[in-house]
């Protein structure tokens, strides 16, 4: 069995798992943890789309 | 503006934190379970194990320490340490014979990164378990 993911799918999964851990270990209250988890996930997605477009435009 | 120096906290006795940190290394989230933080432990277990299993399913390569130039030593030794930090997940997969050569392709490459990152996320979980065990964090 092998997972064949696109760049986007792999980066999306990576962002999700990493955001969960960062949210859990960083803040002190559950509310802050949830907020921080969503915040880091949003940042990952923003970087994913931003850098993706940058590379697309850079290649011409 | 004068920057205040953080007060240096005394190191707590090793018996207070070593079992939690050791269990946190062996089983992702295990330190939190030991310290009765079951919800957070469950999330860490799911996230780190999910990351590691995805890495295996993408046929990521495990790093082995290698000699050579500085960059080769740094990458392979660092990657090996990252892999080992996954604890039982790494031990089980190597004992059960998982051995994937490093081949070209973006899926393999992502898999290798997923395996290392699972270990690094587990290091964060270990640090969190240490802070909870020593009373520096709730």
PDB file of N, CA and C in Angstrom, chain A residues 1-30 33 48, chain B residues 32 40-41 43-44 46-48 50-51 53-54 56-59 106-108 110 113-114 117 121-122 124-125 128 131 136-138:
ATOM      1  N   UNK A   1       0.842  -1.197   0.000  1.00  0.00           N
ATOM      2  CA  UNK A   1       0.000   0.000   0.000  1.00  0.00           C
ATOM      3  C   UNK A   1       0.879   1.250   0.000  1.00  0.00           C
ATOM      4  N   UNK A   2       0.563   2.150  -0.897  1.00  0.00           N
ATOM      5  CA  UNK A   2       1.364   3.381  -0.951  1.00  0.00           C
ATOM      6  C   UNK A   2       0.450   4.576  -1.166  1.00  0.00           C
ATOM      7  N   UNK A   3       0.745   5.631  -0.442  1.00  0.00           N
ATOM      8  CA  UNK A   3      -0.020   6.868  -0.590  1.00  0.00           C
ATOM      9  C   UNK A   3       0.607   7.698  -1.694  1.00  0.00           C
ATOM     10  N   UNK A   4      -0.189   8.046  -2.671  1.00  0.00           N
ATOM     11  CA  UNK A   4       0.316   8.935  -3.718  1.00  0.00           C
ATOM     12  C   UNK A   4      -0.398  10.270  -3.599  1.00  0.00           C
ATOM     13  N   UNK A   5       0.278  11.217  -3.024  1.00  0.00           N
ATOM     14  CA  UNK A   5      -0.343  12.514  -2.790  1.00  0.00           C
ATOM     15  C   UNK A   5       0.269  13.566  -3.695  1.00  0.00           C
ATOM     16  N   UNK A   6      -0.525  14.568  -4.003  1.00  0.00           N
ATOM     17  CA  UNK A   6       0.017  15.714  -4.734  1.00  0.00           C
ATOM     18  C   UNK A   6       0.784  16.583  -3.738  1.00  0.00           C
ATOM     19  N   UNK A   7       1.501  17.557  -4.259  1.00  0.00           N
ATOM     20  CA  UNK A   7       2.216  18.495  -3.387  1.00  0.00           C
ATOM     21  C   UNK A   7       1.240  19.154  -2.405  1.00  0.00           C
ATOM     22  N   UNK A   8       0.104  19.573  -2.943  1.00  0.00           N
ATOM     23  CA  UNK A   8      -0.849  20.287  -2.099  1.00  0.00           C
ATOM     24  C   UNK A   8      -1.389  19.390  -0.990  1.00  0.00           C
ATOM     25  N   UNK A   9      -1.765  18.169  -1.346  1.00  0.00           N
ATOM     26  CA  UNK A   9      -2.321  17.257  -0.336  1.00  0.00           C
ATOM     27  C   UNK A   9      -1.293  16.949   0.756  1.00  0.00           C
ATOM     28  N   UNK A  10      -0.048  16.705   0.337  1.00  0.00           N
ATOM     29  CA  UNK A  10       0.995  16.390   1.310  1.00  0.00           C
ATOM     30  C   UNK A  10       1.248  17.591   2.229  1.00  0.00           C
ATOM     31  N   UNK A  11       1.317  18.780   1.636  1.00  0.00           N
ATOM     32  CA  UNK A  11       1.571  19.979   2.443  1.00  0.00           C
ATOM     33  C   UNK A  11       0.389  20.279   3.360  1.00  0.00           C
ATOM     34  N   UNK A  12      -0.820  19.982   2.890  1.00  0.00           N
ATOM     35  CA  UNK A  12      -2.019  20.191   3.709  1.00  0.00           C
ATOM     36  C   UNK A  12      -1.989  19.267   4.939  1.00  0.00           C
ATOM     37  N   UNK A  13      -1.669  17.989   4.704  1.00  0.00           N
ATOM     38  CA  UNK A  13      -1.582  17.037   5.829  1.00  0.00           C
ATOM     39  C   UNK A  13      -0.499  17.463   6.815  1.00  0.00           C
ATOM     40  N   UNK A  14       0.657  17.835   6.266  1.00  0.00           N
ATOM     41  CA  UNK A  14       1.778  18.282   7.104  1.00  0.00           C
ATOM     42  C   UNK A  14       1.340  19.454   7.983  1.00  0.00           C
ATOM     43  N   UNK A  15       0.651  20.421   7.366  1.00  0.00           N
ATOM     44  CA  UNK A  15       0.201  21.605   8.103  1.00  0.00           C
ATOM     45  C   UNK A  15      -0.758  21.216   9.225  1.00  0.00           C
ATOM     46  N   UNK A  16      -1.650  20.293   8.917  1.00  0.00           N
ATOM     47  CA  UNK A  16      -2.669  19.907   9.891  1.00  0.00           C
ATOM     48  C   UNK A  16      -2.028  19.252  11.120  1.00  0.00           C
ATOM     49  N   UNK A  17      -1.174  18.254  10.895  1.00  0.00           N
ATOM     50  CA  UNK A  17      -0.553  17.553  12.021  1.00  0.00           C
ATOM     51  C   UNK A  17       0.325  18.502  12.841  1.00  0.00           C
ATOM     52  N   UNK A  18       1.088  19.323  12.136  1.00  0.00           N
ATOM     53  CA  UNK A  18       1.996  20.232  12.843  1.00  0.00           C
ATOM     54  C   UNK A  18       1.214  21.261  13.656  1.00  0.00           C
ATOM     55  N   UNK A  19       0.117  21.771  13.085  1.00  0.00           N
ATOM     56  CA  UNK A  19      -0.672  22.777  13.796  1.00  0.00           C
ATOM     57  C   UNK A  19      -1.295  22.205  15.064  1.00  0.00           C
ATOM     58  N   UNK A  20      -1.731  20.946  14.990  1.00  0.00           N
ATOM     59  CA  UNK A  20      -2.313  20.319  16.185  1.00  0.00           C
ATOM     60  C   UNK A  20      -1.283  20.292  17.312  1.00  0.00           C
ATOM     61  N   UNK A  21      -0.066  19.831  16.996  1.00  0.00           N
ATOM     62  CA  UNK A  21       0.960  19.729  18.039  1.00  0.00           C
ATOM     63  C   UNK A  21       1.363  21.111  18.551  1.00  0.00           C
ATOM     64  N   UNK A  22       1.550  22.058  17.635  1.00  0.00           N
ATOM     65  CA  UNK A  22       1.942  23.402  18.069  1.00  0.00           C
ATOM     66  C   UNK A  22       0.855  24.019  18.954  1.00  0.00           C
ATOM     67  N   UNK A  23      -0.407  23.790  18.575  1.00  0.00           N
ATOM     68  CA  UNK A  23      -1.501  24.313  19.394  1.00  0.00           C
ATOM     69  C   UNK A  23      -1.514  23.686  20.776  1.00  0.00           C
ATOM     70  N   UNK A  24      -1.294  22.382  20.847  1.00  0.00           N
ATOM     71  CA  UNK A  24      -1.373  21.675  22.134  1.00  0.00           C
ATOM     72  C   UNK A  24      -0.242  22.087  23.075  1.00  0.00           C
ATOM     73  N   UNK A  25       0.986  22.201  22.535  1.00  0.00           N
ATOM     74  CA  UNK A  25       2.124  22.403  23.444  1.00  0.00           C
ATOM     75  C   UNK A  25       2.443  23.866  23.731  1.00  0.00           C
ATOM     76  N   UNK A  26       1.874  24.792  22.954  1.00  0.00           N
ATOM     77  CA  UNK A  26       2.346  26.171  23.091  1.00  0.00           C
ATOM     78  C   UNK A  26       1.596  26.980  24.139  1.00  0.00           C
ATOM     79  N   UNK A  27       0.291  26.903  24.146  1.00  0.00           N
ATOM     80  CA  UNK A  27      -0.486  27.817  24.992  1.00  0.00           C
ATOM     81  C   UNK A  27      -0.929  27.169  26.303  1.00  0.00           C
ATOM     82  N   UNK A  28      -1.525  27.982  27.166  1.00  0.00           N
ATOM     83  CA  UNK A  28      -1.842  27.497  28.510  1.00  0.00           C
ATOM     84  C   UNK A  28      -3.312  27.202  28.755  1.00  0.00           C
ATOM     85  N   UNK A  29      -4.199  27.754  27.944  1.00  0.00           N
ATOM     86  CA  UNK A  29      -5.622  27.430  28.124  1.00  0.00           C
ATOM     87  C   UNK A  29      -6.147  26.764  26.849  1.00  0.00           C
ATOM     88  N   UNK A  30      -7.224  26.001  27.007  1.00  0.00           N
ATOM     89  CA  UNK A  30      -7.761  25.275  25.847  1.00  0.00           C
ATOM     90  C   UNK A  30      -8.197  26.229  24.743  1.00  0.00           C
ATOM     91  N   UNK A  33      -5.197  27.448  22.971  1.00  0.00           N
ATOM     92  CA  UNK A  33      -4.620  26.355  22.170  1.00  0.00           C
ATOM     93  C   UNK A  33      -5.370  26.200  20.857  1.00  0.00           C
ATOM     94  N   UNK A  48       1.570  28.320   1.869  1.00  0.00           N
ATOM     95  CA  UNK A  48       1.459  27.317   0.805  1.00  0.00           C
ATOM     96  C   UNK A  48       0.964  27.951  -0.489  1.00  0.00           C
TER      97      UNK A  48
ATOM     98  N   UNK B  32       1.990  12.868  28.741  1.00  0.00           N
ATOM     99  CA  UNK B  32       0.760  13.576  29.122  1.00  0.00           C
ATOM    100  C   UNK B  32      -0.235  12.616  29.755  1.00  0.00           C
ATOM    101  N   UNK B  40      -4.994  16.166  25.873  1.00  0.00           N
ATOM    102  CA  UNK B  40      -3.828  16.660  25.134  1.00  0.00           C
ATOM    103  C   UNK B  40      -2.934  15.504  24.692  1.00  0.00           C
ATOM    104  N   UNK B  41      -2.820  14.502  25.574  1.00  0.00           N
ATOM    105  CA  UNK B  41      -2.033  13.316  25.221  1.00  0.00           C
ATOM    106  C   UNK B  41      -2.621  12.614  24.008  1.00  0.00           C
ATOM    107  N   UNK B  43      -4.459  13.941  21.608  1.00  0.00           N
ATOM    108  CA  UNK B  43      -4.217  14.745  20.404  1.00  0.00           C
ATOM    109  C   UNK B  43      -2.773  14.586  19.907  1.00  0.00           C
ATOM    110  N   UNK B  44      -1.828  14.586  20.868  1.00  0.00           N
ATOM    111  CA  UNK B  44      -0.419  14.419  20.482  1.00  0.00           C
ATOM    112  C   UNK B  44      -0.193  13.034  19.878  1.00  0.00           C
ATOM    113  N   UNK B  46      -2.364  11.153  18.324  1.00  0.00           N
ATOM    114  CA  UNK B  46      -2.963  11.107  16.983  1.00  0.00           C
ATOM    115  C   UNK B  46      -2.110  11.866  15.959  1.00  0.00           C
ATOM    116  N   UNK B  47      -1.675  13.066  16.349  1.00  0.00           N
ATOM    117  CA  UNK B  47      -0.947  13.905  15.389  1.00  0.00           C
ATOM    118  C   UNK B  47       0.415  13.302  15.045  1.00  0.00           C
ATOM    119  N   UNK B  48       1.180  12.892  16.063  1.00  0.00           N
ATOM    120  CA  UNK B  48       2.533  12.370  15.797  1.00  0.00           C
ATOM    121  C   UNK B  48       2.446  11.022  15.078  1.00  0.00           C
ATOM    122  N   UNK B  50      -0.081   9.931  13.286  1.00  0.00           N
ATOM    123  CA  UNK B  50      -0.614  10.183  11.943  1.00  0.00           C
ATOM    124  C   UNK B  50       0.484  10.655  11.002  1.00  0.00           C
ATOM    125  N   UNK B  51       1.304  11.577  11.489  1.00  0.00           N
ATOM    126  CA  UNK B  51       2.406  12.081  10.669  1.00  0.00           C
ATOM    127  C   UNK B  51       3.375  10.948  10.305  1.00  0.00           C
ATOM    128  N   UNK B  53       2.848   7.617  10.294  1.00  0.00           N
ATOM    129  CA  UNK B  53       2.228   6.605   9.430  1.00  0.00           C
ATOM    130  C   UNK B  53       2.107   7.126   7.997  1.00  0.00           C
ATOM    131  N   UNK B  54       1.751   8.398   7.847  1.00  0.00           N
ATOM    132  CA  UNK B  54       1.706   8.984   6.496  1.00  0.00           C
ATOM    133  C   UNK B  54       3.091   8.916   5.846  1.00  0.00           C
ATOM    134  N   UNK B  56       5.404   6.695   6.456  1.00  0.00           N
ATOM    135  CA  UNK B  56       5.654   5.305   6.047  1.00  0.00           C
ATOM    136  C   UNK B  56       4.889   4.968   4.768  1.00  0.00           C
ATOM    137  N   UNK B  57       3.620   5.399   4.709  1.00  0.00           N
ATOM    138  CA  UNK B  57       2.792   5.081   3.536  1.00  0.00           C
ATOM    139  C   UNK B  57       3.294   5.783   2.283  1.00  0.00           C
ATOM    140  N   UNK B  58       4.005   6.886   2.476  1.00  0.00           N
ATOM    141  CA  UNK B  58       4.590   7.580   1.320  1.00  0.00           C
ATOM    142  C   UNK B  58       5.975   7.028   1.000  1.00  0.00           C
ATOM    143  N   UNK B  59       6.350   5.968   1.713  1.00  0.00           N
ATOM    144  CA  UNK B  59       7.641   5.295   1.506  1.00  0.00           C
ATOM    145  C   UNK B  59       8.832   6.250   1.699  1.00  0.00           C
ATOM    146  N   UNK B 106       8.686  13.210  -5.538  1.00  0.00           N
ATOM    147  CA  UNK B 106       8.225  14.140  -4.504  1.00  0.00           C
ATOM    148  C   UNK B 106       7.485  13.418  -3.380  1.00  0.00           C
ATOM    149  N   UNK B 107       6.820  12.301  -3.682  1.00  0.00           N
ATOM    150  CA  UNK B 107       6.089  11.590  -2.627  1.00  0.00           C
ATOM    151  C   UNK B 107       7.073  10.987  -1.620  1.00  0.00           C
ATOM    152  N   UNK B 108       8.130  10.328  -2.117  1.00  0.00           N
ATOM    153  CA  UNK B 108       9.159   9.784  -1.222  1.00  0.00           C
ATOM    154  C   UNK B 108       9.796  10.887  -0.384  1.00  0.00           C
ATOM    155  N   UNK B 110       8.533  13.833   0.454  1.00  0.00           N
ATOM    156  CA  UNK B 110       7.610  14.261   1.510  1.00  0.00           C
ATOM    157  C   UNK B 110       7.573  13.225   2.630  1.00  0.00           C
ATOM    158  N   UNK B 113      10.411  13.595   4.966  1.00  0.00           N
ATOM    159  CA  UNK B 113      10.223  14.777   5.832  1.00  0.00           C
ATOM    160  C   UNK B 113       9.151  14.517   6.890  1.00  0.00           C
ATOM    161  N   UNK B 114       8.119  13.794   6.519  1.00  0.00           N
ATOM    162  CA  UNK B 114       7.066  13.467   7.486  1.00  0.00           C
ATOM    163  C   UNK B 114       7.647  12.628   8.626  1.00  0.00           C
ATOM    164  N   UNK B 117       9.810  14.865  10.809  1.00  0.00           N
ATOM    165  CA  UNK B 117       9.008  15.863  11.526  1.00  0.00           C
ATOM    166  C   UNK B 117       8.188  15.219  12.637  1.00  0.00           C
ATOM    167  N   UNK B 121       8.208  16.747  16.293  1.00  0.00           N
ATOM    168  CA  UNK B 121       6.985  17.109  17.022  1.00  0.00           C
ATOM    169  C   UNK B 121       6.934  16.372  18.360  1.00  0.00           C
ATOM    170  N   UNK B 122       7.452  15.140  18.358  1.00  0.00           N
ATOM    171  CA  UNK B 122       7.479  14.387  19.616  1.00  0.00           C
ATOM    172  C   UNK B 122       8.449  15.036  20.607  1.00  0.00           C
ATOM    173  N   UNK B 124       8.796  18.238  20.916  1.00  0.00           N
ATOM    174  CA  UNK B 124       7.985  19.313  21.516  1.00  0.00           C
ATOM    175  C   UNK B 124       7.068  18.745  22.593  1.00  0.00           C
ATOM    176  N   UNK B 125       6.502  17.570  22.325  1.00  0.00           N
ATOM    177  CA  UNK B 125       5.627  16.925  23.312  1.00  0.00           C
ATOM    178  C   UNK B 125       6.422  16.551  24.559  1.00  0.00           C
ATOM    179  N   UNK B 128       7.011  19.661  26.577  1.00  0.00           N
ATOM    180  CA  UNK B 128       5.765  20.037  27.248  1.00  0.00           C
ATOM    181  C   UNK B 128       5.543  19.151  28.476  1.00  0.00           C
ATOM    182  N   UNK B 131       7.782  20.307  31.230  1.00  0.00           N
ATOM    183  CA  UNK B 131       7.305  21.532  31.883  1.00  0.00           C
ATOM    184  C   UNK B 131       6.119  21.266  32.803  1.00  0.00           C
ATOM    185  N   UNK B 136       6.173  23.939  35.833  1.00  0.00           N
ATOM    186  CA  UNK B 136       6.358  25.228  35.152  1.00  0.00           C
ATOM    187  C   UNK B 136       5.164  25.571  34.277  1.00  0.00           C
ATOM    188  N   UNK B 137       4.315  24.591  34.062  1.00  0.00           N
ATOM    189  CA  UNK B 137       3.154  24.777  33.208  1.00  0.00           C
ATOM    190  C   UNK B 137       2.007  23.994  33.831  1.00  0.00           C
ATOM    191  N   UNK B 138       0.803  24.491  33.608  1.00  0.00           N
ATOM    192  CA  UNK B 138      -0.360  23.812  34.194  1.00  0.00           C
ATOM    193  C   UNK B 138      -0.591  22.471  33.519  1.00  0.00           C
TER     194      UNK B 138
END
